[in-house]
Amino acid sequence: MPDDAESRPGSATSLVRSVIGLYLRRLDGWIASADLIALLEDLGVPAALGRTAIARVKQKNLLVSERNSGAAGYRLGEDAAAMLRAGDRRIFAPRRMAAGDSWCLLSFSIPEHDRALRHQLRRRLRWIGCGTVSPALWICPAFLAGEVEEILDELALREHSTVFIATDARGAASLRDSVATWWDLPRIAALHEGFIAESSGLLSTSPTDGADAFSRYVRGIDSWRPIPYLDPGLGVELLPAHWAGDHSEQLFARLGARLAEPALAHVLARVAPN
C-alpha cells in the first residue's frame, strides 16, 4: 500500500514522504542526513521531530541509511522508486471518466478464517478510490482495474475473487443516484474544499524567498496528495453540480506553475556542496 495511506497530511511523517517523493530522485536518490533535517526545518519541523519522522519512514523501507563520501545520509529503498513513480501518476496526472467509459467491478468471497485479509482488501480498495455496491461487490472506473488486480495479487486473493469489466450499470435508480450511494461524495468534496482553503492561502501572496516558496509548495503537495487516491475520477455527469474538485484541480495546477521551480532551486541550493 502506498505510504500516503498511513500518514496525516501536514504531519512530520507526511512531510518527510512529500520531500522524498518530490526531490530525492532529482538528487540521484541520496541525501545527507543534515540536509534532509535542514529541509524539514524549512517546513517548520523541529530537528528532533524530523529525526523521529525519518525513523518512521525508514521502518517502511522508503529510506535506507547509507554513507556517501563519509557523510551520513539516506538512499531510496529498493522498491521505493517504483512506488514513487506510481504516486507521480496519481498525484500529477489524475484521470477522469468520460461518458460511456467502462467500469471495473470486483466480487469476492473470503472465508471467515481469513477475515483479516478481507479487512485489508476493503481498506486498500477504499484507498485507491473504489466504491461499495455491497460488502462483497466493489466498483471503480475501469482505468483502475490494474491497481485492483495488483492488490489481489499482493494479498494472494485471486482464488477468492472475480474482476469484471462492464460498459453499463443498470438499476432501479439512475446511475448518478447509484454513484451517490456507492461513494461518500460529501467526504470527497470536503477533501477538495480543504485543499481549496489551504492552497488559496498559499497562493494569496508571493513567496518572500526560496525557503518560503519551498515551504508553500511542499505543504500544498502534502495537502493534495491523498485526494487523487480517494477521488476515483468519476465523470462530471455523475457528480453533484458545482463539484469542488474542479476548482481544486485548477488551484493545484496554479500551485505547481508558481512554486515548483523556485522550490526546486531552493532544494538544489540547500544540498549543494559547500
PDB file of C-alpha atoms in Angstrom:
ATOM      1  CA  MET A   1       0.000   0.000   0.000  1.00  0.00           C
ATOM      2  CA  PRO A   2       1.280   3.484  -0.701  1.00  0.00           C
ATOM      3  CA  ASP A   3       2.703   5.053   2.412  1.00  0.00           C
ATOM      4  CA  ASP A   4       0.389   8.018   1.834  1.00  0.00           C
ATOM      5  CA  ALA A   5      -2.424   5.999   3.389  1.00  0.00           C
ATOM      6  CA  GLU A   6      -0.659   5.847   6.739  1.00  0.00           C
ATOM      7  CA  SER A   7       0.169   9.468   7.498  1.00  0.00           C
ATOM      8  CA  ARG A   8      -1.939  12.546   8.104  1.00  0.00           C
ATOM      9  CA  PRO A   9      -1.259  15.438   5.704  1.00  0.00           C
ATOM     10  CA  GLY A  10       0.736  18.119   7.471  1.00  0.00           C
ATOM     11  CA  SER A  11       2.294  15.728   9.967  1.00  0.00           C
ATOM     12  CA  ALA A  12       6.074  15.469  10.173  1.00  0.00           C
ATOM     13  CA  THR A  13       5.996  11.945   8.750  1.00  0.00           C
ATOM     14  CA  SER A  14       3.814  13.007   5.831  1.00  0.00           C
ATOM     15  CA  LEU A  15       6.079  15.971   5.090  1.00  0.00           C
ATOM     16  CA  VAL A  16       9.132  13.684   5.047  1.00  0.00           C
ATOM     17  CA  ARG A  17       7.374  11.498   2.484  1.00  0.00           C
ATOM     18  CA  SER A  18       6.454  14.506   0.385  1.00  0.00           C
ATOM     19  CA  VAL A  19      10.031  15.814   0.390  1.00  0.00           C
ATOM     20  CA  ILE A  20      11.356  12.374  -0.540  1.00  0.00           C
ATOM     21  CA  GLY A  21       8.814  11.913  -3.319  1.00  0.00           C
ATOM     22  CA  LEU A  22       9.387  15.341  -4.793  1.00  0.00           C
ATOM     23  CA  TYR A  23      13.155  15.652  -4.603  1.00  0.00           C
ATOM     24  CA  LEU A  24      15.197  12.576  -3.754  1.00  0.00           C
ATOM     25  CA  ARG A  25      15.142  11.216  -7.299  1.00  0.00           C
ATOM     26  CA  ARG A  26      16.283  14.639  -8.521  1.00  0.00           C
ATOM     27  CA  LEU A  27      19.253  14.231  -6.166  1.00  0.00           C
ATOM     28  CA  ASP A  28      20.289  10.858  -7.628  1.00  0.00           C
ATOM     29  CA  GLY A  29      18.446   9.004  -4.881  1.00  0.00           C
ATOM     30  CA  TRP A  30      20.623  10.100  -1.933  1.00  0.00           C
ATOM     31  CA  ILE A  31      20.572  12.981   0.554  1.00  0.00           C
ATOM     32  CA  ALA A  32      22.773  13.790   3.525  1.00  0.00           C
ATOM     33  CA  SER A  33      21.072  13.480   6.904  1.00  0.00           C
ATOM     34  CA  ALA A  34      21.930  17.068   7.783  1.00  0.00           C
ATOM     35  CA  ASP A  35      20.423  18.372   4.526  1.00  0.00           C
ATOM     36  CA  LEU A  36      17.185  16.451   4.987  1.00  0.00           C
ATOM     37  CA  ILE A  37      16.857  17.747   8.550  1.00  0.00           C
ATOM     38  CA  ALA A  38      17.541  21.289   7.296  1.00  0.00           C
ATOM     39  CA  LEU A  39      14.814  20.988   4.650  1.00  0.00           C
ATOM     40  CA  LEU A  40      12.379  19.758   7.280  1.00  0.00           C
ATOM     41  CA  GLU A  41      13.287  22.732   9.456  1.00  0.00           C
ATOM     42  CA  ASP A  42      12.435  24.966   6.472  1.00  0.00           C
ATOM     43  CA  LEU A  43       8.979  23.365   6.719  1.00  0.00           C
ATOM     44  CA  GLY A  44       8.726  24.244  10.401  1.00  0.00           C
ATOM     45  CA  VAL A  45       9.560  20.725  11.634  1.00  0.00           C
ATOM     46  CA  PRO A  46      11.998  20.817  14.582  1.00  0.00           C
ATOM     47  CA  ALA A  47      15.130  18.682  14.179  1.00  0.00           C
ATOM     48  CA  ALA A  48      14.172  16.196  16.907  1.00  0.00           C
ATOM     49  CA  LEU A  49      10.711  15.659  15.436  1.00  0.00           C
ATOM     50  CA  GLY A  50      12.221  15.393  11.968  1.00  0.00           C
ATOM     51  CA  ARG A  51      14.567  12.610  13.078  1.00  0.00           C
ATOM     52  CA  THR A  52      11.643  10.709  14.601  1.00  0.00           C
ATOM     53  CA  ALA A  53       9.642  11.067  11.378  1.00  0.00           C
ATOM     54  CA  ILE A  54      12.604   9.895   9.277  1.00  0.00           C
ATOM     55  CA  ALA A  55      12.928   6.837  11.514  1.00  0.00           C
ATOM     56  CA  ARG A  56       9.262   6.001  10.877  1.00  0.00           C
ATOM     57  CA  VAL A  57       9.748   6.318   7.135  1.00  0.00           C
ATOM     58  CA  LYS A  58      12.791   4.035   7.330  1.00  0.00           C
ATOM     59  CA  GLN A  59      10.640   1.396   9.029  1.00  0.00           C
ATOM     60  CA  LYS A  60       8.512   1.338   5.864  1.00  0.00           C
ATOM     61  CA  ASN A  61      11.657   0.790   3.744  1.00  0.00           C
ATOM     62  CA  LEU A  62      11.109   4.024   1.865  1.00  0.00           C
ATOM     63  CA  LEU A  63      14.564   5.132   3.034  1.00  0.00           C
ATOM     64  CA  VAL A  64      17.692   3.200   3.989  1.00  0.00           C
ATOM     65  CA  SER A  65      20.746   4.602   5.762  1.00  0.00           C
ATOM     66  CA  GLU A  66      23.831   4.911   3.596  1.00  0.00           C
ATOM     67  CA  ARG A  67      27.080   6.851   3.909  1.00  0.00           C
ATOM     68  CA  ASN A  68      28.382   8.751   0.895  1.00  0.00           C
ATOM     69  CA  SER A  69      31.907  10.212   0.833  1.00  0.00           C
ATOM     70  CA  GLY A  70      31.990   9.861   4.597  1.00  0.00           C
ATOM     71  CA  ALA A  71      28.705  11.694   5.165  1.00  0.00           C
ATOM     72  CA  ALA A  72      25.736  10.018   6.844  1.00  0.00           C
ATOM     73  CA  GLY A  73      22.625  10.047   4.714  1.00  0.00           C
ATOM     74  CA  TYR A  74      19.697   8.194   3.219  1.00  0.00           C
ATOM     75  CA  ARG A  75      19.033   6.449  -0.070  1.00  0.00           C
ATOM     76  CA  LEU A  76      15.727   5.368  -1.538  1.00  0.00           C
ATOM     77  CA  GLY A  77      14.716   1.850  -0.525  1.00  0.00           C
ATOM     78  CA  GLU A  78      14.806  -0.951  -3.061  1.00  0.00           C
ATOM     79  CA  ASP A  79      11.136  -0.740  -4.042  1.00  0.00           C
ATOM     80  CA  ALA A  80      10.646   2.963  -3.336  1.00  0.00           C
ATOM     81  CA  ALA A  81      11.335   4.272  -6.843  1.00  0.00           C
ATOM     82  CA  ALA A  82       8.563   2.155  -8.390  1.00  0.00           C
ATOM     83  CA  MET A  83       6.131   3.228  -5.670  1.00  0.00           C
ATOM     84  CA  LEU A  84       7.004   6.891  -6.212  1.00  0.00           C
ATOM     85  CA  ARG A  85       6.551   6.599  -9.976  1.00  0.00           C
ATOM     86  CA  ALA A  86       3.077   5.164  -9.410  1.00  0.00           C
ATOM     87  CA  GLY A  87       2.388   8.005  -6.999  1.00  0.00           C
ATOM     88  CA  ASP A  88       3.504  10.571  -9.577  1.00  0.00           C
ATOM     89  CA  ARG A  89       0.824   9.395 -11.979  1.00  0.00           C
ATOM     90  CA  ARG A  90      -1.866   9.627  -9.334  1.00  0.00           C
ATOM     91  CA  ILE A  91      -0.749  12.980  -7.955  1.00  0.00           C
ATOM     92  CA  PHE A  92       0.288  14.870 -11.076  1.00  0.00           C
ATOM     93  CA  ALA A  93      -1.813  13.219 -13.798  1.00  0.00           C
ATOM     94  CA  PRO A  94      -5.167  12.221 -12.265  1.00  0.00           C
ATOM     95  CA  ARG A  95      -7.623  10.667 -14.709  1.00  0.00           C
ATOM     96  CA  ARG A  96     -11.339  11.280 -15.117  1.00  0.00           C
ATOM     97  CA  MET A  97     -14.016   9.100 -16.690  1.00  0.00           C
ATOM     98  CA  ALA A  98     -15.716  10.242 -19.875  1.00  0.00           C
ATOM     99  CA  ALA A  99     -19.338   9.424 -20.655  1.00  0.00           C
ATOM    100  CA  GLY A 100     -19.617   5.792 -21.747  1.00  0.00           C
ATOM    101  CA  ASP A 101     -16.310   4.674 -20.207  1.00  0.00           C
ATOM    102  CA  SER A 102     -16.180   1.180 -18.722  1.00  0.00           C
ATOM    103  CA  TRP A 103     -16.380   0.171 -15.076  1.00  0.00           C
ATOM    104  CA  CYS A 104     -14.354  -2.365 -13.123  1.00  0.00           C
ATOM    105  CA  LEU A 105     -16.264  -4.490 -10.613  1.00  0.00           C
ATOM    106  CA  LEU A 106     -14.690  -6.779  -8.062  1.00  0.00           C
ATOM    107  CA  SER A 107     -16.676  -9.593  -6.472  1.00  0.00           C
ATOM    108  CA  PHE A 108     -15.079 -11.580  -3.676  1.00  0.00           C
ATOM    109  CA  SER A 109     -15.936 -14.243  -1.136  1.00  0.00           C
ATOM    110  CA  ILE A 110     -13.240 -14.648   1.505  1.00  0.00           C
ATOM    111  CA  PRO A 111     -13.518 -17.391   4.156  1.00  0.00           C
ATOM    112  CA  GLU A 112     -14.229 -16.250   7.687  1.00  0.00           C
ATOM    113  CA  HIS A 113     -10.892 -17.565   8.937  1.00  0.00           C
ATOM    114  CA  ASP A 114      -9.248 -15.041   6.585  1.00  0.00           C
ATOM    115  CA  ARG A 115     -11.334 -12.088   7.762  1.00  0.00           C
ATOM    116  CA  ALA A 116      -8.143 -10.094   8.479  1.00  0.00           C
ATOM    117  CA  LEU A 117      -7.335 -10.342   4.768  1.00  0.00           C
ATOM    118  CA  ARG A 118     -10.886  -9.294   3.952  1.00  0.00           C
ATOM    119  CA  HIS A 119     -10.398  -6.210   6.110  1.00  0.00           C
ATOM    120  CA  GLN A 120      -7.096  -5.418   4.369  1.00  0.00           C
ATOM    121  CA  LEU A 121      -8.685  -5.824   0.958  1.00  0.00           C
ATOM    122  CA  ARG A 122     -11.557  -3.469   1.740  1.00  0.00           C
ATOM    123  CA  ARG A 123      -9.192  -0.914   3.253  1.00  0.00           C
ATOM    124  CA  ARG A 124      -6.928  -0.948   0.233  1.00  0.00           C
ATOM    125  CA  LEU A 125      -9.792  -0.813  -2.253  1.00  0.00           C
ATOM    126  CA  ARG A 126     -11.165   2.203  -0.451  1.00  0.00           C
ATOM    127  CA  TRP A 127      -7.723   3.833  -0.528  1.00  0.00           C
ATOM    128  CA  ILE A 128      -7.440   3.584  -4.333  1.00  0.00           C
ATOM    129  CA  GLY A 129     -10.889   5.145  -4.797  1.00  0.00           C
ATOM    130  CA  CYS A 130     -13.233   2.163  -5.127  1.00  0.00           C
ATOM    131  CA  GLY A 131     -16.893   2.477  -4.205  1.00  0.00           C
ATOM    132  CA  THR A 132     -19.059  -0.091  -2.429  1.00  0.00           C
ATOM    133  CA  VAL A 133     -22.060  -1.583  -4.205  1.00  0.00           C
ATOM    134  CA  SER A 134     -22.383  -4.195  -1.426  1.00  0.00           C
ATOM    135  CA  PRO A 135     -19.912  -5.523   1.164  1.00  0.00           C
ATOM    136  CA  ALA A 136     -18.528  -8.060  -1.333  1.00  0.00           C
ATOM    137  CA  LEU A 137     -19.005  -6.103  -4.566  1.00  0.00           C
ATOM    138  CA  TRP A 138     -16.829  -3.049  -5.216  1.00  0.00           C
ATOM    139  CA  ILE A 139     -16.688  -0.727  -8.205  1.00  0.00           C
ATOM    140  CA  CYS A 140     -14.323   1.784  -9.774  1.00  0.00           C
ATOM    141  CA  PRO A 141     -13.537   3.278 -13.186  1.00  0.00           C
ATOM    142  CA  ALA A 142     -12.009   0.642 -15.467  1.00  0.00           C
ATOM    143  CA  PHE A 143      -8.750   2.569 -15.689  1.00  0.00           C
ATOM    144  CA  LEU A 144      -8.138   1.500 -12.067  1.00  0.00           C
ATOM    145  CA  ALA A 145      -8.507  -2.216 -12.875  1.00  0.00           C
ATOM    146  CA  GLY A 146      -4.738  -2.723 -12.914  1.00  0.00           C
ATOM    147  CA  GLU A 147      -4.444  -1.373  -9.388  1.00  0.00           C
ATOM    148  CA  VAL A 148      -7.318  -3.588  -8.221  1.00  0.00           C
ATOM    149  CA  GLU A 149      -5.596  -6.672  -9.658  1.00  0.00           C
ATOM    150  CA  GLU A 150      -2.274  -5.656  -8.143  1.00  0.00           C
ATOM    151  CA  ILE A 151      -3.913  -5.590  -4.717  1.00  0.00           C
ATOM    152  CA  LEU A 152      -5.428  -9.039  -5.280  1.00  0.00           C
ATOM    153  CA  ASP A 153      -2.017 -10.409  -6.251  1.00  0.00           C
ATOM    154  CA  GLU A 154      -0.245  -8.826  -3.286  1.00  0.00           C
ATOM    155  CA  LEU A 155      -2.822 -10.241  -0.865  1.00  0.00           C
ATOM    156  CA  ALA A 156      -2.942 -13.615  -2.706  1.00  0.00           C
ATOM    157  CA  LEU A 157      -6.724 -13.371  -3.072  1.00  0.00           C
ATOM    158  CA  ARG A 158      -7.144 -14.240  -6.742  1.00  0.00           C
ATOM    159  CA  GLU A 159      -8.836 -17.557  -5.999  1.00  0.00           C
ATOM    160  CA  HIS A 160     -11.448 -15.778  -3.862  1.00  0.00           C
ATOM    161  CA  SER A 161     -12.307 -13.011  -6.315  1.00  0.00           C
ATOM    162  CA  THR A 162     -13.507 -12.208  -9.821  1.00  0.00           C
ATOM    163  CA  VAL A 163     -12.884  -8.979 -11.731  1.00  0.00           C
ATOM    164  CA  PHE A 164     -15.452  -7.800 -14.287  1.00  0.00           C
ATOM    165  CA  ILE A 165     -15.130  -5.023 -16.852  1.00  0.00           C
ATOM    166  CA  ALA A 166     -18.586  -3.656 -17.687  1.00  0.00           C
ATOM    167  CA  THR A 167     -19.817  -0.958 -20.029  1.00  0.00           C
ATOM    168  CA  ASP A 168     -23.194  -0.370 -18.396  1.00  0.00           C
ATOM    169  CA  ALA A 169     -24.722  -0.341 -14.932  1.00  0.00           C
ATOM    170  CA  ARG A 170     -28.499  -0.636 -14.679  1.00  0.00           C
ATOM    171  CA  GLY A 171     -30.701  -0.498 -11.630  1.00  0.00           C
ATOM    172  CA  ALA A 172     -33.906   0.941 -10.268  1.00  0.00           C
ATOM    173  CA  ALA A 173     -32.138   4.229  -9.601  1.00  0.00           C
ATOM    174  CA  SER A 174     -30.285   6.330 -12.134  1.00  0.00           C
ATOM    175  CA  LEU A 175     -26.558   5.778 -12.419  1.00  0.00           C
ATOM    176  CA  ARG A 176     -25.942   9.212 -10.917  1.00  0.00           C
ATOM    177  CA  ASP A 177     -28.128   8.377  -7.901  1.00  0.00           C
ATOM    178  CA  SER A 178     -26.437   4.984  -7.521  1.00  0.00           C
ATOM    179  CA  VAL A 179     -22.974   6.557  -7.602  1.00  0.00           C
ATOM    180  CA  ALA A 180     -24.034   8.775  -4.694  1.00  0.00           C
ATOM    181  CA  THR A 181     -24.672   5.618  -2.630  1.00  0.00           C
ATOM    182  CA  TRP A 182     -21.543   3.750  -3.755  1.00  0.00           C
ATOM    183  CA  TRP A 183     -19.166   6.580  -2.846  1.00  0.00           C
ATOM    184  CA  ASP A 184     -19.120   9.025   0.050  1.00  0.00           C
ATOM    185  CA  LEU A 185     -19.205  12.051  -2.244  1.00  0.00           C
ATOM    186  CA  PRO A 186     -19.635  14.603   0.583  1.00  0.00           C
ATOM    187  CA  ARG A 187     -16.414  13.308   2.169  1.00  0.00           C
ATOM    188  CA  ILE A 188     -14.531  13.536  -1.129  1.00  0.00           C
ATOM    189  CA  ALA A 189     -15.918  17.039  -1.698  1.00  0.00           C
ATOM    190  CA  ALA A 190     -14.753  18.014   1.800  1.00  0.00           C
ATOM    191  CA  LEU A 191     -11.216  16.899   0.924  1.00  0.00           C
ATOM    192  CA  HIS A 192     -11.282  19.138  -2.136  1.00  0.00           C
ATOM    193  CA  GLU A 193     -12.715  22.018  -0.112  1.00  0.00           C
ATOM    194  CA  GLY A 194      -9.954  21.600   2.464  1.00  0.00           C
ATOM    195  CA  PHE A 195      -7.335  21.780  -0.276  1.00  0.00           C
ATOM    196  CA  ILE A 196      -9.018  24.851  -1.756  1.00  0.00           C
ATOM    197  CA  ALA A 197      -8.766  26.613   1.607  1.00  0.00           C
ATOM    198  CA  GLU A 198      -5.143  25.518   2.103  1.00  0.00           C
ATOM    199  CA  SER A 199      -3.895  26.348  -1.373  1.00  0.00           C
ATOM    200  CA  SER A 200      -5.770  29.649  -1.588  1.00  0.00           C
ATOM    201  CA  GLY A 201      -3.773  30.784   1.428  1.00  0.00           C
ATOM    202  CA  LEU A 202      -0.518  29.510  -0.050  1.00  0.00           C
ATOM    203  CA  LEU A 203      -1.169  31.388  -3.296  1.00  0.00           C
ATOM    204  CA  SER A 204      -2.594  34.598  -1.826  1.00  0.00           C
ATOM    205  CA  THR A 205       0.789  36.368  -1.696  1.00  0.00           C
ATOM    206  CA  SER A 206       4.174  35.962  -3.366  1.00  0.00           C
ATOM    207  CA  PRO A 207       6.888  33.973  -1.533  1.00  0.00           C
ATOM    208  CA  THR A 208       9.426  36.102   0.311  1.00  0.00           C
ATOM    209  CA  ASP A 209      12.362  33.874  -0.696  1.00  0.00           C
ATOM    210  CA  GLY A 210      13.302  30.376  -1.877  1.00  0.00           C
ATOM    211  CA  ALA A 211      12.724  28.809   1.515  1.00  0.00           C
ATOM    212  CA  ASP A 212       9.230  30.285   1.623  1.00  0.00           C
ATOM    213  CA  ALA A 213       8.469  29.011  -1.903  1.00  0.00           C
ATOM    214  CA  PHE A 214       9.738  25.563  -0.903  1.00  0.00           C
ATOM    215  CA  SER A 215       7.631  25.514   2.252  1.00  0.00           C
ATOM    216  CA  ARG A 216       4.479  26.618   0.447  1.00  0.00           C
ATOM    217  CA  TYR A 217       4.940  24.156  -2.401  1.00  0.00           C
ATOM    218  CA  VAL A 218       5.682  21.120  -0.258  1.00  0.00           C
ATOM    219  CA  ARG A 219       2.821  21.873   2.106  1.00  0.00           C
ATOM    220  CA  GLY A 220       0.497  22.292  -0.860  1.00  0.00           C
ATOM    221  CA  ILE A 221       1.583  18.981  -2.371  1.00  0.00           C
ATOM    222  CA  ASP A 222       1.266  17.315   1.032  1.00  0.00           C
ATOM    223  CA  SER A 223      -2.303  18.583   1.352  1.00  0.00           C
ATOM    224  CA  TRP A 224      -3.222  17.493  -2.183  1.00  0.00           C
ATOM    225  CA  ARG A 225      -1.507  14.111  -2.179  1.00  0.00           C
ATOM    226  CA  PRO A 226      -4.276  11.898  -0.697  1.00  0.00           C
ATOM    227  CA  ILE A 227      -7.033  13.417  -2.838  1.00  0.00           C
ATOM    228  CA  PRO A 228      -6.247  11.733  -6.206  1.00  0.00           C
ATOM    229  CA  TYR A 229      -6.243   8.374  -4.420  1.00  0.00           C
ATOM    230  CA  LEU A 230      -9.583   8.790  -2.656  1.00  0.00           C
ATOM    231  CA  ASP A 231     -11.293  10.623  -5.532  1.00  0.00           C
ATOM    232  CA  PRO A 232     -11.771   7.945  -8.236  1.00  0.00           C
ATOM    233  CA  GLY A 233     -12.158  10.422 -11.102  1.00  0.00           C
ATOM    234  CA  LEU A 234     -15.858   9.935 -11.817  1.00  0.00           C
ATOM    235  CA  GLY A 235     -17.364  11.587 -14.865  1.00  0.00           C
ATOM    236  CA  VAL A 236     -18.742  15.087 -14.394  1.00  0.00           C
ATOM    237  CA  GLU A 237     -22.217  13.895 -15.409  1.00  0.00           C
ATOM    238  CA  LEU A 238     -22.233  11.619 -12.342  1.00  0.00           C
ATOM    239  CA  LEU A 239     -21.192  14.284  -9.825  1.00  0.00           C
ATOM    240  CA  PRO A 240     -23.179  16.956  -7.983  1.00  0.00           C
ATOM    241  CA  ALA A 241     -23.424  20.372  -9.588  1.00  0.00           C
ATOM    242  CA  HIS A 242     -20.616  22.810  -8.737  1.00  0.00           C
ATOM    243  CA  TRP A 243     -18.309  19.936  -7.807  1.00  0.00           C
ATOM    244  CA  ALA A 244     -15.464  21.291  -5.641  1.00  0.00           C
ATOM    245  CA  GLY A 245     -12.959  19.074  -7.421  1.00  0.00           C
ATOM    246  CA  ASP A 246     -12.968  21.312 -10.488  1.00  0.00           C
ATOM    247  CA  HIS A 247     -11.712  24.355  -8.557  1.00  0.00           C
ATOM    248  CA  SER A 248      -9.382  22.164  -6.505  1.00  0.00           C
ATOM    249  CA  GLU A 249      -7.658  20.821  -9.617  1.00  0.00           C
ATOM    250  CA  GLN A 250      -7.263  24.328 -11.037  1.00  0.00           C
ATOM    251  CA  LEU A 251      -5.598  25.534  -7.843  1.00  0.00           C
ATOM    252  CA  PHE A 252      -3.290  22.517  -7.828  1.00  0.00           C
ATOM    253  CA  ALA A 253      -2.156  23.415 -11.341  1.00  0.00           C
ATOM    254  CA  ARG A 254      -1.546  27.027 -10.267  1.00  0.00           C
ATOM    255  CA  LEU A 255       0.433  25.859  -7.257  1.00  0.00           C
ATOM    256  CA  GLY A 256       2.842  23.941  -9.479  1.00  0.00           C
ATOM    257  CA  ALA A 257       3.117  26.679 -12.073  1.00  0.00           C
ATOM    258  CA  ARG A 258       4.031  29.322  -9.486  1.00  0.00           C
ATOM    259  CA  LEU A 259       6.052  27.438  -6.896  1.00  0.00           C
ATOM    260  CA  ALA A 260       7.584  24.227  -8.289  1.00  0.00           C
ATOM    261  CA  GLU A 261      10.641  25.821  -9.915  1.00  0.00           C
ATOM    262  CA  PRO A 262      11.662  28.163  -7.052  1.00  0.00           C
ATOM    263  CA  ALA A 263      11.081  25.328  -4.579  1.00  0.00           C
ATOM    264  CA  LEU A 264      13.405  23.026  -6.536  1.00  0.00           C
ATOM    265  CA  ALA A 265      16.003  25.788  -6.829  1.00  0.00           C
ATOM    266  CA  HIS A 266      15.952  26.135  -3.040  1.00  0.00           C
ATOM    267  CA  VAL A 267      16.488  22.398  -2.559  1.00  0.00           C
ATOM    268  CA  LEU A 268      19.389  22.290  -5.003  1.00  0.00           C
ATOM    269  CA  ALA A 269      20.995  25.285  -3.287  1.00  0.00           C
ATOM    270  CA  ARG A 270      20.464  23.746   0.144  1.00  0.00           C
ATOM    271  CA  VAL A 271      22.156  20.452  -0.722  1.00  0.00           C
ATOM    272  CA  ALA A 272      24.937  21.944  -2.883  1.00  0.00           C
ATOM    273  CA  PRO A 273      28.443  21.136  -1.582  1.00  0.00           C
ATOM    274  CA  ASN A 274      29.958  23.984   0.420  1.00  0.00           C
TER     275      ASN A 274
END
